[in-house]
């Protein structure tokens, strides 16, 4: 299939290859859709796929503008994009979400700290990868956390993104193990592609991800309840088509919807999922998550939505500390750990590594596959234990 | 060899994977093998082609990089370690892992002259491609043309850039196919992990 890649910043090849590359303003989804409508006069478009939170909204606007048939409404994509709109919509529909309140960044932190219930979580409305998400257990912690969040939201590249950067949510902290659900929506029906356990407790004060392992070891009854809450959530938001990534917590009161996004799992993590399918003339073959998403967007027949039988996992390698990366040692030794399939170091030498909550980039990923989730989890931990990141102090 | 051989696999896509070594295999040269017969005399390539069921179709060796192409859709994770073992075995052997390239006898009727293609590709890179990537501090070096396949290396802002694959496929490859239709494909032999100044960060997460 012919592909056009749209980006916010222009490619140096755009003028030479105008059918292949396109620059759009992702901050203005309707403007972007109008630009694509003009583009499509010369280069017809069969489907559109967003790859992250911002472009999910742009893709929805484009799909609606071009009457593509497969896609979400812009309002549904926006409801998924903005955590406050999402909370309001889901709470109104009876989907279990944490209690929440919206506050302007200018609100007196000390006064607010005296009114909220603890433990609570301070959360920006749109930043990705849990950037800026901080737990507070007492008033003093709340004031410190709010100040830290304010500094993040006032960073120039964040502040310029819009009014949402002048507000934040305060949410009830929901205890319990967390799972991630990866799904594909087809005409409003949620097909669960994988349910991942997150075996490392995410109790804060910051919420950097580490290990995802599938299949889930939750009891089947609880898994069913998780699926139902996720289906209820996408229905309430009005999402109909495309990838969904949701994060839920499970405790004695049942599943709680913590986050839901109309996009696939982030970064390189999608590589952890493979789907087995039989194709005429080719026998059995494996399909990637991206293939499923593209086929669905183009209205092509979908292969099996059944994930492979084996357990699989990925570790988003935690930021080892603040500093400038010089080198990573032990990669070969980590790769030699049984069941480990790939070590992908995505940080480059000279890159500054920034820990959470200010940071939002993992320095790399570890992938493993095996017969049981426990074996996969152990392999990921063993491989991580063999990696050594050499950092230098950041020069002022 | 004193230091232990370290090999890192960097899959490019389902069919192409780069294996980055901590040692030079073929300094200042490039060799491309397209069959087991072609690999005869070069143990490293012989070993890789000999992996049963892998569907290996091409091995490209340059500096500390071994690029392997296969036609089997199985994930690289399944055969990556086997390929790593094949490379180690060849390097540990008494024979040079890659034999020097022999000058080919003059062919009666060459369908495509790689030397002519090289000059045309080099001219395209000099006059059009490199001025474009230079705007992002990047550089594209033409390493070789073998059997109408272009071997290139990205540098500067392109090395390790999160958009490098878009630049390669949507930009450079498209331009090559339009300007020089005889080109059958391109192979990127860049060690992207070593890129110290990429124009765009590799990934958010």
PDB file of N, CA, C and O in Angstrom, chain A residues 135 173-179 197-211 249 377 381:
ATOM      1  N   UNK A 135       1.912  11.247  43.609  1.00  0.00           N
ATOM      2  CA  UNK A 135       1.043  10.901  44.741  1.00  0.00           C
ATOM      3  C   UNK A 135       1.431  11.750  45.960  1.00  0.00           C
ATOM      4  O   UNK A 135       2.621  12.003  46.192  1.00  0.00           O
ATOM      5  N   UNK A 173      -6.451   8.242  45.280  1.00  0.00           N
ATOM      6  CA  UNK A 173      -5.528   7.149  44.938  1.00  0.00           C
ATOM      7  C   UNK A 173      -6.260   5.820  45.087  1.00  0.00           C
ATOM      8  O   UNK A 173      -6.840   5.527  46.135  1.00  0.00           O
ATOM      9  N   UNK A 174      -6.244   5.038  44.024  1.00  0.00           N
ATOM     10  CA  UNK A 174      -6.915   3.738  44.046  1.00  0.00           C
ATOM     11  C   UNK A 174      -5.863   2.655  44.311  1.00  0.00           C
ATOM     12  O   UNK A 174      -4.968   2.449  43.479  1.00  0.00           O
ATOM     13  N   UNK A 175      -5.934   1.965  45.436  1.00  0.00           N
ATOM     14  CA  UNK A 175      -4.951   0.904  45.692  1.00  0.00           C
ATOM     15  C   UNK A 175      -5.283  -0.347  44.869  1.00  0.00           C
ATOM     16  O   UNK A 175      -6.407  -0.492  44.372  1.00  0.00           O
ATOM     17  N   UNK A 176      -4.287  -1.207  44.766  1.00  0.00           N
ATOM     18  CA  UNK A 176      -4.534  -2.481  44.077  1.00  0.00           C
ATOM     19  C   UNK A 176      -3.635  -2.655  42.875  1.00  0.00           C
ATOM     20  O   UNK A 176      -3.080  -1.687  42.362  1.00  0.00           O
ATOM     21  N   UNK A 177      -3.479  -3.911  42.451  1.00  0.00           N
ATOM     22  CA  UNK A 177      -2.646  -4.183  41.279  1.00  0.00           C
ATOM     23  C   UNK A 177      -3.224  -3.543  40.018  1.00  0.00           C
ATOM     24  O   UNK A 177      -4.434  -3.397  39.894  1.00  0.00           O
ATOM     25  N   UNK A 178      -2.299  -3.186  39.125  1.00  0.00           N
ATOM     26  CA  UNK A 178      -2.729  -2.500  37.892  1.00  0.00           C
ATOM     27  C   UNK A 178      -2.529  -3.430  36.690  1.00  0.00           C
ATOM     28  O   UNK A 178      -1.569  -4.204  36.639  1.00  0.00           O
ATOM     29  N   UNK A 179      -3.440  -3.348  35.752  1.00  0.00           N
ATOM     30  CA  UNK A 179      -3.322  -4.098  34.495  1.00  0.00           C
ATOM     31  C   UNK A 179      -3.462  -3.123  33.340  1.00  0.00           C
ATOM     32  O   UNK A 179      -4.033  -2.035  33.487  1.00  0.00           O
ATOM     33  N   UNK A 197      -0.430  -7.909  32.984  1.00  0.00           N
ATOM     34  CA  UNK A 197      -0.182  -7.610  34.389  1.00  0.00           C
ATOM     35  C   UNK A 197       0.989  -6.640  34.486  1.00  0.00           C
ATOM     36  O   UNK A 197       1.909  -6.673  33.652  1.00  0.00           O
ATOM     37  N   UNK A 198       0.956  -5.808  35.503  1.00  0.00           N
ATOM     38  CA  UNK A 198       2.104  -4.948  35.817  1.00  0.00           C
ATOM     39  C   UNK A 198       2.593  -5.394  37.193  1.00  0.00           C
ATOM     40  O   UNK A 198       2.106  -4.903  38.213  1.00  0.00           O
ATOM     41  N   UNK A 199       3.513  -6.342  37.243  1.00  0.00           N
ATOM     42  CA  UNK A 199       3.851  -6.964  38.529  1.00  0.00           C
ATOM     43  C   UNK A 199       4.556  -6.051  39.518  1.00  0.00           C
ATOM     44  O   UNK A 199       4.552  -6.341  40.711  1.00  0.00           O
ATOM     45  N   UNK A 200       5.180  -4.967  39.043  1.00  0.00           N
ATOM     46  CA  UNK A 200       5.787  -4.026  39.995  1.00  0.00           C
ATOM     47  C   UNK A 200       4.699  -3.098  40.526  1.00  0.00           C
ATOM     48  O   UNK A 200       3.977  -2.486  39.739  1.00  0.00           O
ATOM     49  N   UNK A 201       4.592  -2.980  41.859  1.00  0.00           N
ATOM     50  CA  UNK A 201       3.539  -2.105  42.407  1.00  0.00           C
ATOM     51  C   UNK A 201       3.713  -0.664  41.932  1.00  0.00           C
ATOM     52  O   UNK A 201       4.827  -0.139  41.935  1.00  0.00           O
ATOM     53  N   UNK A 202       2.631  -0.067  41.494  1.00  0.00           N
ATOM     54  CA  UNK A 202       2.680   1.339  41.073  1.00  0.00           C
ATOM     55  C   UNK A 202       1.978   2.156  42.158  1.00  0.00           C
ATOM     56  O   UNK A 202       0.859   2.615  41.994  1.00  0.00           O
ATOM     57  N   UNK A 203       2.668   2.303  43.285  1.00  0.00           N
ATOM     58  CA  UNK A 203       2.084   3.006  44.424  1.00  0.00           C
ATOM     59  C   UNK A 203       2.617   4.418  44.595  1.00  0.00           C
ATOM     60  O   UNK A 203       2.295   5.098  45.561  1.00  0.00           O
ATOM     61  N   UNK A 204       3.470   4.855  43.681  1.00  0.00           N
ATOM     62  CA  UNK A 204       3.980   6.209  43.748  1.00  0.00           C
ATOM     63  C   UNK A 204       5.215   6.308  44.635  1.00  0.00           C
ATOM     64  O   UNK A 204       5.754   5.291  45.070  1.00  0.00           O
ATOM     65  N   UNK A 205       5.700   7.509  44.893  1.00  0.00           N
ATOM     66  CA  UNK A 205       5.022   8.774  44.574  1.00  0.00           C
ATOM     67  C   UNK A 205       5.007   9.113  43.084  1.00  0.00           C
ATOM     68  O   UNK A 205       4.238   9.966  42.672  1.00  0.00           O
ATOM     69  N   UNK A 206       5.855   8.427  42.275  1.00  0.00           N
ATOM     70  CA  UNK A 206       5.833   8.669  40.835  1.00  0.00           C
ATOM     71  C   UNK A 206       5.420   7.371  40.163  1.00  0.00           C
ATOM     72  O   UNK A 206       5.453   6.295  40.774  1.00  0.00           O
ATOM     73  N   UNK A 207       5.079   7.442  38.874  1.00  0.00           N
ATOM     74  CA  UNK A 207       4.416   6.292  38.264  1.00  0.00           C
ATOM     75  C   UNK A 207       5.099   5.847  36.968  1.00  0.00           C
ATOM     76  O   UNK A 207       4.452   5.605  35.955  1.00  0.00           O
ATOM     77  N   UNK A 208       6.404   5.716  37.051  1.00  0.00           N
ATOM     78  CA  UNK A 208       7.177   5.207  35.924  1.00  0.00           C
ATOM     79  C   UNK A 208       6.835   3.728  35.721  1.00  0.00           C
ATOM     80  O   UNK A 208       6.856   2.943  36.672  1.00  0.00           O
ATOM     81  N   UNK A 209       6.518   3.353  34.495  1.00  0.00           N
ATOM     82  CA  UNK A 209       6.175   1.959  34.207  1.00  0.00           C
ATOM     83  C   UNK A 209       7.429   1.089  34.228  1.00  0.00           C
ATOM     84  O   UNK A 209       8.544   1.590  34.017  1.00  0.00           O
ATOM     85  N   UNK A 210       7.248  -0.200  34.431  1.00  0.00           N
ATOM     86  CA  UNK A 210       8.393  -1.106  34.260  1.00  0.00           C
ATOM     87  C   UNK A 210       7.958  -2.319  33.436  1.00  0.00           C
ATOM     88  O   UNK A 210       8.070  -2.313  32.225  1.00  0.00           O
ATOM     89  N   UNK A 211       7.416  -3.350  34.111  1.00  0.00           N
ATOM     90  CA  UNK A 211       7.176  -4.619  33.413  1.00  0.00           C
ATOM     91  C   UNK A 211       5.711  -4.781  33.024  1.00  0.00           C
ATOM     92  O   UNK A 211       4.817  -4.498  33.830  1.00  0.00           O
ATOM     93  N   UNK A 249      -7.113  -0.559  37.613  1.00  0.00           N
ATOM     94  CA  UNK A 249      -6.689  -1.159  38.882  1.00  0.00           C
ATOM     95  C   UNK A 249      -7.797  -2.073  39.375  1.00  0.00           C
ATOM     96  O   UNK A 249      -8.988  -1.803  39.131  1.00  0.00           O
ATOM     97  N   UNK A 377       8.616 -12.962  33.353  1.00  0.00           N
ATOM     98  CA  UNK A 377       8.910 -11.876  34.306  1.00  0.00           C
ATOM     99  C   UNK A 377      10.305 -12.069  34.910  1.00  0.00           C
ATOM    100  O   UNK A 377      11.084 -11.106  35.013  1.00  0.00           O
ATOM    101  N   UNK A 381      13.612  -9.500  34.597  1.00  0.00           N
ATOM    102  CA  UNK A 381      14.337  -8.969  35.764  1.00  0.00           C
ATOM    103  C   UNK A 381      15.816  -9.364  35.716  1.00  0.00           C
ATOM    104  O   UNK A 381      16.700  -8.559  36.038  1.00  0.00           O
TER     105      UNK A 381
END
